[in-house]
Amino acid sequence: VGLRNPSDFILANQEKSSSETGTAIAVVMDRSGSMEGEKLVGAKRAAESFFAGLDSSDSAAFITFANSATTQVDLLEMTRANRQQLQGSAISTEAGGSTNIGDGLIHGFAQLSKEGTSKRKTALLLSDGQHNTGELWPAVDEFQKKSWPIYTVAYGTDADQNTLAEIARKTGGTFFPAGLTNLTQVYHKINAHINKQSVLFSYNDLISQGKQLSYQVPIDPDITFATFFVDWQGSEVEFRLITPDGKEIKPDTFSKIQGVTYQRGPTYCFYRVQN
């Protein structure tokens, strides 16, 4: 019997104006005791792939919170080394303690305040429980005053969806519920929202061991740039693109095609395609 593994596929397109210089993003992640185990593994994996998917014009900081918050990585430009530092910090996160969302947001606000005026500023907040330590709403108010949106993720069935949805509403962000099997996909949808992309297609399917899934995706001629992203759990997936004229783009041939880049992690991979 073949293994049945969830596999997510996202296609997003982006058209940036010449005046845009990227986004500064504070990733604020719950590491309280309730995150222990499979939840934390999924959250770390999703954060790792989120940092991988950021544009080279973006910058990011990584903050975790439990009883209080800690800035694990200060706001950094997306160079190769800085990206790896952010990913490594996410993977090494450990759980324990209460849930102080407000302090996490205060640290995120402080990091975004370091950035000048050239970039858009936003936060990505993930929590799996109830805010139960410290003050929350004064921190949210600071984001609201600056018109810096907070994109919130209610992770799992015990997350306080009402509070997280209100944080997003007050700051002009968007609220997303997420579970263990789709958090990485949610993060990449948020990346699309933050960077003013359109999510054109999104699939979540099961694939048997040794088998393949195929999707035919119409691309409008006006789209000049697209990201094709796949993530999976529990096995290994090879992702290939077939161009309209029948050329195959795969991990060992993508570099021969102008305008195509490819990245891969332990449980995700994606192509970026220009023109």
Short mmCIF file of C-alpha atoms in Angstrom, two decimals:
data_model
loop_
_atom_site.label_atom_id
_atom_site.label_comp_id
_atom_site.label_asym_id
_atom_site.label_seq_id
_atom_site.Cartn_x
_atom_site.Cartn_y
_atom_site.Cartn_z
CA VAL A 1 0.00 0.00 0.00
CA GLY A 2 1.45 3.35 -1.02
CA LEU A 3 1.84 6.13 1.52
CA ARG A 4 -0.68 8.95 1.30
CA ASN A 5 1.02 12.29 1.86
CA PRO A 6 -0.53 15.77 1.73
CA SER A 7 1.06 17.97 -0.92
CA ASP A 8 0.23 21.65 -1.32
CA PHE A 9 0.65 23.64 -4.53
CA ILE A 10 0.46 27.42 -4.75
CA LEU A 11 0.88 29.70 -7.75
CA ALA A 12 1.25 33.41 -7.02
CA ASN A 13 2.10 36.23 -9.38
CA GLN A 14 3.65 39.58 -8.66
CA GLU A 15 4.16 42.83 -10.53
CA LYS A 16 6.19 45.36 -8.56
CA SER A 17 6.45 48.98 -9.51
CA SER A 18 9.90 50.51 -9.83
CA SER A 19 9.27 52.65 -6.73
CA GLU A 20 8.74 49.67 -4.41
CA THR A 21 11.74 48.51 -2.42
CA GLY A 22 10.35 45.49 -0.62
CA THR A 23 8.79 44.81 2.76
CA ALA A 24 10.13 44.74 6.31
CA ILE A 25 8.49 41.82 8.13
CA ALA A 26 8.55 40.96 11.83
CA VAL A 27 7.76 37.25 12.24
CA VAL A 28 6.38 36.82 15.77
CA MET A 29 5.95 33.18 16.82
CA ASP A 30 4.37 31.60 19.88
CA ARG A 31 6.71 29.16 21.65
CA SER A 32 4.63 28.63 24.81
CA GLY A 33 4.33 25.21 26.43
CA SER A 34 1.24 24.29 24.43
CA MET A 35 3.37 24.41 21.25
CA GLU A 36 5.45 21.44 22.40
CA GLY A 37 5.69 18.46 20.07
CA GLU A 38 4.17 18.18 16.61
CA LYS A 39 2.82 21.74 16.67
CA LEU A 40 6.26 23.25 17.16
CA VAL A 41 7.78 21.02 14.50
CA GLY A 42 5.21 22.28 12.01
CA ALA A 43 5.64 25.91 13.05
CA LYS A 44 9.41 25.74 12.70
CA ARG A 45 9.13 24.10 9.29
CA ALA A 46 6.66 26.75 8.11
CA ALA A 47 8.85 29.61 9.35
CA GLU A 48 11.88 28.12 7.62
CA SER A 49 10.07 27.97 4.27
CA PHE A 50 8.57 31.45 4.79
CA PHE A 51 12.04 32.97 5.13
CA ALA A 52 13.14 31.02 2.05
CA GLY A 53 10.29 32.52 0.04
CA LEU A 54 10.98 36.18 0.86
CA ASP A 55 12.22 38.39 -1.96
CA SER A 56 15.80 39.65 -1.95
CA SER A 57 14.41 43.19 -1.56
CA ASP A 58 12.65 42.24 1.72
CA SER A 59 14.01 42.30 5.25
CA ALA A 60 12.89 40.24 8.24
CA ALA A 61 13.23 39.86 12.00
CA PHE A 62 12.36 36.79 14.04
CA ILE A 63 10.76 37.09 17.49
CA THR A 64 9.47 34.35 19.79
CA PHE A 65 7.32 34.73 22.88
CA ALA A 66 6.24 32.72 25.92
CA ASN A 67 6.19 34.37 29.40
CA SER A 68 7.99 37.23 27.65
CA ALA A 69 9.36 37.83 24.18
CA THR A 70 12.87 37.49 22.77
CA THR A 71 14.17 38.95 19.54
CA GLN A 72 16.01 35.94 18.16
CA VAL A 73 17.25 37.71 15.01
CA ASP A 74 17.27 41.48 14.47
CA LEU A 75 15.87 42.91 11.25
CA LEU A 76 18.10 41.78 8.38
CA GLU A 77 18.18 42.21 4.63
CA MET A 78 17.58 39.02 2.67
CA THR A 79 21.14 38.11 1.76
CA ARG A 80 21.94 34.39 1.53
CA ALA A 81 23.75 34.39 4.89
CA ASN A 82 21.03 36.39 6.66
CA ARG A 83 18.31 34.14 5.27
CA GLN A 84 20.16 31.11 6.61
CA GLN A 85 20.53 32.79 10.01
CA LEU A 86 16.78 33.41 10.21
CA GLN A 87 16.01 29.85 9.14
CA GLY A 88 18.48 28.39 11.62
CA SER A 89 17.00 30.41 14.45
CA ALA A 90 13.50 29.23 13.58
CA ILE A 91 14.55 25.57 13.52
CA SER A 92 16.30 25.81 16.91
CA THR A 93 13.23 27.23 18.74
CA GLU A 94 12.11 25.36 21.88
CA ALA A 95 8.76 25.51 23.68
CA GLY A 96 7.86 26.33 27.31
CA GLY A 97 6.00 28.93 29.36
CA SER A 98 2.86 31.06 29.15
CA THR A 99 1.51 33.19 26.26
CA ASN A 100 2.43 36.87 26.14
CA ILE A 101 1.34 37.97 22.67
CA GLY A 102 1.62 41.65 23.58
CA ASP A 103 5.32 41.45 24.39
CA GLY A 104 5.93 39.61 21.13
CA LEU A 105 4.27 42.44 19.23
CA ILE A 106 6.23 45.08 21.20
CA HIS A 107 9.47 43.43 20.11
CA GLY A 108 8.20 43.21 16.53
CA PHE A 109 7.25 46.88 16.56
CA ALA A 110 10.71 47.82 17.85
CA GLN A 111 12.37 45.90 15.02
CA LEU A 112 10.20 47.48 12.33
CA SER A 113 10.88 50.92 13.79
CA LYS A 114 14.56 50.45 12.92
CA GLU A 115 13.73 50.37 9.21
CA GLY A 116 13.59 53.63 7.26
CA THR A 117 10.66 54.79 5.19
CA SER A 118 11.50 52.99 1.94
CA LYS A 119 9.89 49.63 2.79
CA ARG A 120 6.35 48.63 3.66
CA LYS A 121 6.18 47.36 7.26
CA THR A 122 4.13 44.49 8.60
CA ALA A 123 4.09 41.67 11.15
CA LEU A 124 3.19 38.00 10.92
CA LEU A 125 1.85 36.73 14.25
CA LEU A 126 1.28 33.05 15.03
CA SER A 127 -0.32 31.78 18.25
CA ASP A 128 -1.89 28.48 19.27
CA GLY A 129 -3.58 29.62 22.48
CA GLN A 130 -4.95 32.42 24.63
CA HIS A 131 -3.05 35.59 25.59
CA ASN A 132 -2.66 35.12 29.36
CA THR A 133 0.36 37.17 30.48
CA GLY A 134 1.08 40.90 30.23
CA GLU A 135 -0.85 43.50 28.22
CA LEU A 136 -1.92 42.99 24.63
CA TRP A 137 -3.91 45.88 23.20
CA PRO A 138 -1.43 48.74 23.82
CA ALA A 139 0.98 46.94 21.50
CA VAL A 140 -1.74 46.48 18.89
CA ASP A 141 -2.57 50.18 19.14
CA GLU A 142 1.02 51.08 18.26
CA PHE A 143 0.75 49.12 15.01
CA GLN A 144 -2.63 50.71 14.32
CA LYS A 145 -1.24 54.23 14.76
CA LYS A 146 1.47 53.54 12.20
CA SER A 147 -0.89 51.74 9.81
CA TRP A 148 1.37 48.70 9.95
CA PRO A 149 -0.81 45.61 9.34
CA ILE A 150 -0.52 42.48 11.46
CA TYR A 151 -1.31 39.23 9.66
CA THR A 152 -2.48 36.76 12.30
CA VAL A 153 -2.54 32.96 12.27
CA ALA A 154 -4.67 30.95 14.70
CA TYR A 155 -2.72 27.70 14.85
CA GLY A 156 -4.72 24.65 15.86
CA THR A 157 -8.11 24.18 17.49
CA ASP A 158 -7.23 25.84 20.82
CA ALA A 159 -6.12 29.18 19.37
CA ASP A 160 -8.08 32.30 20.31
CA GLN A 161 -9.53 33.03 16.88
CA ASN A 162 -11.64 35.98 18.05
CA THR A 163 -8.68 37.87 19.52
CA LEU A 164 -6.37 37.12 16.60
CA ALA A 165 -9.04 38.15 14.11
CA GLU A 166 -9.56 41.42 16.00
CA ILE A 167 -5.81 42.15 15.99
CA ALA A 168 -5.79 41.74 12.22
CA ARG A 169 -8.94 43.82 11.75
CA LYS A 170 -7.72 46.74 13.87
CA THR A 171 -4.37 46.98 12.06
CA GLY A 172 -5.52 46.34 8.49
CA GLY A 173 -4.06 42.84 8.26
CA THR A 174 -5.76 39.54 7.49
CA PHE A 175 -6.68 36.65 9.79
CA PHE A 176 -5.93 33.05 8.81
CA PRO A 177 -6.86 29.85 10.66
CA ALA A 178 -4.33 27.04 10.21
CA GLY A 179 -3.78 23.44 11.25
CA LEU A 180 -0.86 21.06 11.40
CA THR A 181 -1.18 20.04 7.76
CA ASN A 182 -1.54 23.41 6.04
CA LEU A 183 0.47 25.99 8.02
CA THR A 184 3.26 26.24 5.44
CA GLN A 185 0.70 26.87 2.73
CA VAL A 186 -0.98 29.57 4.86
CA TYR A 187 2.39 31.27 5.40
CA HIS A 188 3.01 31.46 1.68
CA LYS A 189 -0.44 32.89 1.09
CA ILE A 190 0.42 35.56 3.66
CA ASN A 191 3.67 36.24 1.83
CA ALA A 192 1.63 36.81 -1.30
CA HIS A 193 -0.74 39.20 0.52
CA ILE A 194 2.12 41.13 2.12
CA ASN A 195 3.87 41.64 -1.19
CA LYS A 196 0.69 42.58 -3.06
CA GLN A 197 0.68 39.37 -5.08
CA SER A 198 -2.33 37.47 -6.31
CA VAL A 199 -2.74 33.82 -5.32
CA LEU A 200 -3.95 32.44 -8.63
CA PHE A 201 -4.26 28.76 -7.72
CA SER A 202 -3.97 26.74 -4.52
CA TYR A 203 -4.38 22.98 -4.23
CA ASN A 204 -4.10 20.46 -1.40
CA ASP A 205 -3.98 16.88 -2.61
CA LEU A 206 -2.92 13.39 -1.60
CA ILE A 207 -0.23 11.59 -3.56
CA SER A 208 0.59 7.87 -3.39
CA GLN A 209 4.17 6.67 -3.09
CA GLY A 210 5.83 6.45 -6.48
CA LYS A 211 2.94 8.23 -8.22
CA GLN A 212 2.53 11.74 -9.61
CA LEU A 213 0.04 14.58 -9.63
CA SER A 214 -0.32 16.90 -12.62
CA TYR A 215 -1.98 20.30 -12.85
CA GLN A 216 -2.67 22.31 -15.99
CA VAL A 217 -2.39 25.98 -15.05
CA PRO A 218 -3.46 28.76 -17.45
CA ILE A 219 -1.19 31.81 -17.22
CA ASP A 220 -2.49 35.12 -18.53
CA PRO A 221 -0.05 36.82 -20.94
CA ASP A 222 -0.08 39.92 -18.73
CA ILE A 223 1.58 37.97 -15.90
CA THR A 224 5.32 38.61 -16.11
CA PHE A 225 6.48 36.88 -12.91
CA ALA A 226 5.21 33.83 -11.02
CA THR A 227 6.19 31.64 -8.09
CA PHE A 228 5.26 27.95 -8.10
CA PHE A 229 5.49 26.54 -4.57
CA VAL A 230 5.02 23.00 -3.26
CA ASP A 231 5.28 21.67 0.28
CA TRP A 232 4.77 18.19 1.66
CA GLN A 233 5.09 16.08 4.79
CA GLY A 234 6.49 12.67 5.59
CA SER A 235 8.09 11.78 2.28
CA GLU A 236 9.99 13.36 -0.61
CA VAL A 237 8.44 15.06 -3.63
CA GLU A 238 10.07 16.07 -6.89
CA PHE A 239 8.46 19.09 -8.54
CA ARG A 240 8.71 19.75 -12.29
CA LEU A 241 7.25 22.37 -14.59
CA ILE A 242 6.35 21.85 -18.25
CA THR A 243 6.40 24.99 -20.39
CA PRO A 244 3.65 25.61 -22.97
CA ASP A 245 6.04 24.49 -25.73
CA GLY A 246 6.81 21.24 -23.91
CA LYS A 247 10.15 22.00 -22.25
CA GLU A 248 10.63 20.33 -18.89
CA ILE A 249 11.95 22.44 -16.00
CA LYS A 250 13.30 20.36 -13.14
CA PRO A 251 15.90 20.70 -10.38
CA ASP A 252 18.82 19.61 -12.57
CA THR A 253 17.86 21.65 -15.64
CA PHE A 254 16.29 24.89 -14.37
CA SER A 255 19.59 26.78 -14.53
CA LYS A 256 19.69 26.31 -18.31
CA ILE A 257 16.52 28.36 -18.75
CA GLN A 258 16.85 32.12 -18.46
CA GLY A 259 14.71 33.77 -15.78
CA VAL A 260 14.08 30.62 -13.70
CA THR A 261 15.35 30.12 -10.15
CA TYR A 262 14.78 27.16 -7.83
CA GLN A 263 15.02 26.64 -4.07
CA ARG A 264 14.53 23.51 -2.01
CA GLY A 265 14.27 22.72 1.70
CA PRO A 266 13.58 19.52 3.63
CA THR A 267 9.80 19.67 3.03
CA TYR A 268 9.28 22.32 0.35
CA CYS A 269 10.56 23.61 -2.96
CA PHE A 270 9.64 26.38 -5.37
CA TYR A 271 10.44 27.86 -8.75
CA ARG A 272 10.36 31.54 -9.59
CA VAL A 273 9.76 32.18 -13.27
CA GLN A 274 10.13 35.47 -15.14
CA ASN A 275 8.56 36.19 -18.53
#
